mmCIF file of N, CA and C in Angstrom:
data_model
loop_
_atom_site.group_PDB
_atom_site.id
_atom_site.type_symbol
_atom_site.label_atom_id
_atom_site.label_comp_id
_atom_site.label_asym_id
_atom_site.label_seq_id
_atom_site.Cartn_x
_atom_site.Cartn_y
_atom_site.Cartn_z
ATOM 1 N N UNK A 1065 0.850 -1.162 0.000
ATOM 2 C CA UNK A 1065 0.000 0.000 0.000
ATOM 3 C C UNK A 1065 0.895 1.223 0.000
ATOM 4 N N UNK A 1066 0.513 2.186 -0.757
ATOM 5 C CA UNK A 1066 1.267 3.419 -0.847
ATOM 6 C C UNK A 1066 0.277 4.539 -1.073
ATOM 7 N N UNK A 1067 0.373 5.583 -0.310
ATOM 8 C CA UNK A 1067 -0.508 6.703 -0.564
ATOM 9 C C UNK A 1067 -1.029 7.371 0.689
ATOM 10 N N UNK A 1068 -2.052 8.130 0.482
ATOM 11 C CA UNK A 1068 -2.677 8.928 1.518
ATOM 12 C C UNK A 1068 -4.019 8.282 1.846
ATOM 13 N N UNK A 1069 -4.212 7.888 3.104
ATOM 14 C CA UNK A 1069 -5.387 7.107 3.491
ATOM 15 C C UNK A 1069 -6.363 7.859 4.367
ATOM 16 N N UNK A 1070 -6.097 9.075 4.700
ATOM 17 C CA UNK A 1070 -6.875 9.724 5.727
ATOM 18 C C UNK A 1070 -7.770 10.850 5.233
ATOM 19 N N UNK A 1071 -8.309 10.747 4.031
ATOM 20 C CA UNK A 1071 -9.269 11.744 3.582
ATOM 21 C C UNK A 1071 -10.510 11.703 4.464
ATOM 22 N N UNK A 1072 -10.828 10.530 4.988
ATOM 23 C CA UNK A 1072 -11.950 10.378 5.905
ATOM 24 C C UNK A 1072 -11.434 9.628 7.134
ATOM 25 N N UNK A 1073 -11.208 10.358 8.202
ATOM 26 C CA UNK A 1073 -10.580 9.787 9.393
ATOM 27 C C UNK A 1073 -11.353 8.622 9.990
ATOM 28 N N UNK A 1074 -12.650 8.581 9.769
ATOM 29 C CA UNK A 1074 -13.453 7.498 10.338
ATOM 30 C C UNK A 1074 -13.196 6.160 9.656
ATOM 31 N N UNK A 1075 -12.455 6.146 8.556
ATOM 32 C CA UNK A 1075 -12.150 4.906 7.843
ATOM 33 C C UNK A 1075 -10.818 4.299 8.259
ATOM 34 N N UNK A 1076 -10.267 4.750 9.356
ATOM 35 C CA UNK A 1076 -8.998 4.214 9.840
ATOM 36 C C UNK A 1076 -9.236 3.356 11.057
ATOM 37 N N UNK A 1077 -8.634 2.233 11.214
ATOM 38 C CA UNK A 1077 -7.722 1.575 10.279
ATOM 39 C C UNK A 1077 -8.486 0.913 9.135
ATOM 40 N N UNK A 1078 -7.772 0.511 8.095
ATOM 41 C CA UNK A 1078 -8.413 -0.146 6.956
ATOM 42 C C UNK A 1078 -9.127 -1.430 7.379
ATOM 43 N N UNK A 1079 -9.959 -1.913 6.513
ATOM 44 C CA UNK A 1079 -10.710 -3.141 6.751
ATOM 45 C C UNK A 1079 -9.791 -4.296 7.140
ATOM 46 N N UNK A 1080 -10.268 -5.137 8.036
ATOM 47 C CA UNK A 1080 -9.520 -6.321 8.429
ATOM 48 C C UNK A 1080 -9.404 -7.339 7.310
ATOM 49 N N UNK A 1081 -10.169 -7.152 6.217
ATOM 50 C CA UNK A 1081 -10.087 -8.038 5.063
ATOM 51 C C UNK A 1081 -8.894 -7.715 4.167
ATOM 52 N N UNK A 1082 -8.234 -6.605 4.445
ATOM 53 C CA UNK A 1082 -7.063 -6.185 3.660
ATOM 54 C C UNK A 1082 -5.799 -6.659 4.360
ATOM 55 N N UNK A 1083 -4.920 -7.307 3.624
ATOM 56 C CA UNK A 1083 -3.601 -7.702 4.115
ATOM 57 C C UNK A 1083 -2.581 -6.731 3.509
ATOM 58 N N UNK A 1084 -2.285 -5.626 4.195
ATOM 59 C CA UNK A 1084 -1.463 -4.584 3.589
ATOM 60 C C UNK A 1084 0.026 -4.914 3.581
ATOM 61 N N UNK A 1085 0.685 -4.401 2.585
ATOM 62 C CA UNK A 1085 2.141 -4.363 2.532
ATOM 63 C C UNK A 1085 2.482 -2.882 2.348
ATOM 64 N N UNK A 1086 2.876 -2.243 3.414
ATOM 65 C CA UNK A 1086 3.145 -0.809 3.372
ATOM 66 C C UNK A 1086 4.540 -0.558 2.839
ATOM 67 N N UNK A 1087 4.620 0.058 1.665
ATOM 68 C CA UNK A 1087 5.910 0.383 1.059
ATOM 69 C C UNK A 1087 6.263 1.853 1.260
ATOM 70 N N UNK A 1088 5.292 2.640 1.698
ATOM 71 C CA UNK A 1088 5.523 4.058 1.969
ATOM 72 C C UNK A 1088 4.463 4.523 2.957
ATOM 73 N N UNK A 1089 4.740 5.637 3.595
ATOM 74 C CA UNK A 1089 3.842 6.135 4.619
ATOM 75 C C UNK A 1089 3.882 7.644 4.623
ATOM 76 N N UNK A 1090 2.720 8.277 4.673
ATOM 77 C CA UNK A 1090 2.621 9.734 4.690
ATOM 78 C C UNK A 1090 1.858 10.155 5.932
ATOM 79 N N UNK A 1091 2.384 11.103 6.663
ATOM 80 C CA UNK A 1091 1.726 11.601 7.868
ATOM 81 C C UNK A 1091 1.800 13.117 7.848
ATOM 82 N N UNK A 1092 0.652 13.751 8.026
ATOM 83 C CA UNK A 1092 0.675 15.205 8.147
ATOM 84 C C UNK A 1092 -0.178 15.633 9.334
ATOM 85 N N UNK A 1093 -0.226 16.916 9.599
ATOM 86 C CA UNK A 1093 -0.893 17.431 10.791
ATOM 87 C C UNK A 1093 -2.390 17.156 10.802
ATOM 88 N N UNK A 1094 -3.011 16.990 9.657
ATOM 89 C CA UNK A 1094 -4.447 16.724 9.612
ATOM 90 C C UNK A 1094 -4.796 15.355 10.185
ATOM 91 N N UNK A 1095 -3.888 14.413 10.077
ATOM 92 C CA UNK A 1095 -4.179 13.040 10.494
ATOM 93 C C UNK A 1095 -3.300 12.545 11.635
ATOM 94 N N UNK A 1096 -2.334 13.325 12.051
ATOM 95 C CA UNK A 1096 -1.366 12.814 13.024
ATOM 96 C C UNK A 1096 -2.012 12.404 14.343
ATOM 97 N N UNK A 1097 -3.038 13.113 14.791
ATOM 98 C CA UNK A 1097 -3.662 12.742 16.062
ATOM 99 C C UNK A 1097 -4.270 11.345 15.997
ATOM 100 N N UNK A 1098 -4.882 11.013 14.873
ATOM 101 C CA UNK A 1098 -5.503 9.694 14.710
ATOM 102 C C UNK A 1098 -4.448 8.612 14.472
ATOM 103 N N UNK A 1099 -3.447 8.912 13.646
ATOM 104 C CA UNK A 1099 -2.452 7.904 13.291
ATOM 105 C C UNK A 1099 -1.426 7.648 14.388
ATOM 106 N N UNK A 1100 -1.353 8.517 15.363
ATOM 107 C CA UNK A 1100 -0.393 8.323 16.441
ATOM 108 C C UNK A 1100 -1.051 7.833 17.731
ATOM 109 N N UNK A 1101 -2.332 7.487 17.670
ATOM 110 C CA UNK A 1101 -2.997 6.878 18.816
ATOM 111 C C UNK A 1101 -2.398 5.497 19.074
ATOM 112 N N UNK A 1102 -2.398 5.035 20.304
ATOM 113 C CA UNK A 1102 -1.872 3.691 20.588
ATOM 114 C C UNK A 1102 -2.510 2.598 19.724
ATOM 115 N N UNK A 1103 -3.806 2.712 19.437
ATOM 116 C CA UNK A 1103 -4.468 1.710 18.593
ATOM 117 C C UNK A 1103 -3.886 1.701 17.182
ATOM 118 N N UNK A 1104 -3.586 2.874 16.649
ATOM 119 C CA UNK A 1104 -3.011 2.955 15.302
ATOM 120 C C UNK A 1104 -1.587 2.418 15.287
ATOM 121 N N UNK A 1105 -0.815 2.748 16.299
ATOM 122 C CA UNK A 1105 0.560 2.247 16.371
ATOM 123 C C UNK A 1105 0.555 0.725 16.468
ATOM 124 N N UNK A 1106 -0.358 0.173 17.252
ATOM 125 C CA UNK A 1106 -0.478 -1.289 17.333
ATOM 126 C C UNK A 1106 -0.857 -1.890 15.993
ATOM 127 N N UNK A 1107 -1.742 -1.216 15.256
ATOM 128 C CA UNK A 1107 -2.119 -1.683 13.917
ATOM 129 C C UNK A 1107 -0.880 -1.752 13.021
ATOM 130 N N UNK A 1108 -0.092 -0.677 13.015
ATOM 131 C CA UNK A 1108 1.116 -0.666 12.186
ATOM 132 C C UNK A 1108 2.087 -1.765 12.609
ATOM 133 N N UNK A 1109 2.237 -1.967 13.903
ATOM 134 C CA UNK A 1109 3.154 -2.997 14.381
ATOM 135 C C UNK A 1109 2.730 -4.391 13.935
ATOM 136 N N UNK A 1110 1.433 -4.628 13.803
ATOM 137 C CA UNK A 1110 0.971 -5.943 13.343
ATOM 138 C C UNK A 1110 1.243 -6.141 11.860
ATOM 139 N N UNK A 1111 1.537 -5.057 11.132
ATOM 140 C CA UNK A 1111 1.779 -5.151 9.683
ATOM 141 C C UNK A 1111 3.186 -4.713 9.304
ATOM 142 N N UNK A 1112 4.098 -4.799 10.262
ATOM 143 C CA UNK A 1112 5.481 -4.425 9.939
ATOM 144 C C UNK A 1112 6.212 -5.565 9.245
ATOM 145 N N UNK A 1113 7.296 -5.308 8.581
ATOM 146 C CA UNK A 1113 7.986 -4.021 8.486
ATOM 147 C C UNK A 1113 7.290 -3.088 7.511
ATOM 148 N N UNK A 1114 7.460 -1.822 7.721
ATOM 149 C CA UNK A 1114 6.904 -0.802 6.834
ATOM 150 C C UNK A 1114 8.066 -0.101 6.146
ATOM 151 N N UNK A 1115 8.016 -0.038 4.841
ATOM 152 C CA UNK A 1115 9.038 0.660 4.071
ATOM 153 C C UNK A 1115 10.229 -0.170 3.641
ATOM 154 N N UNK A 1116 10.142 -1.487 3.761
ATOM 155 C CA UNK A 1116 11.252 -2.324 3.337
ATOM 156 C C UNK A 1116 11.234 -2.554 1.861
#
């Protein structure tokens, strides 16, 4: 997965039916509060490595 995912914050995290391979990650001030929550960090950790 590569791109910007937070046009609608209520759609985070992605569906559990998706098995993501994160090759890039974008974070800006509009979404940082949601993406830096402990739940979001745990989500990323379950799908690491990111950016390899």
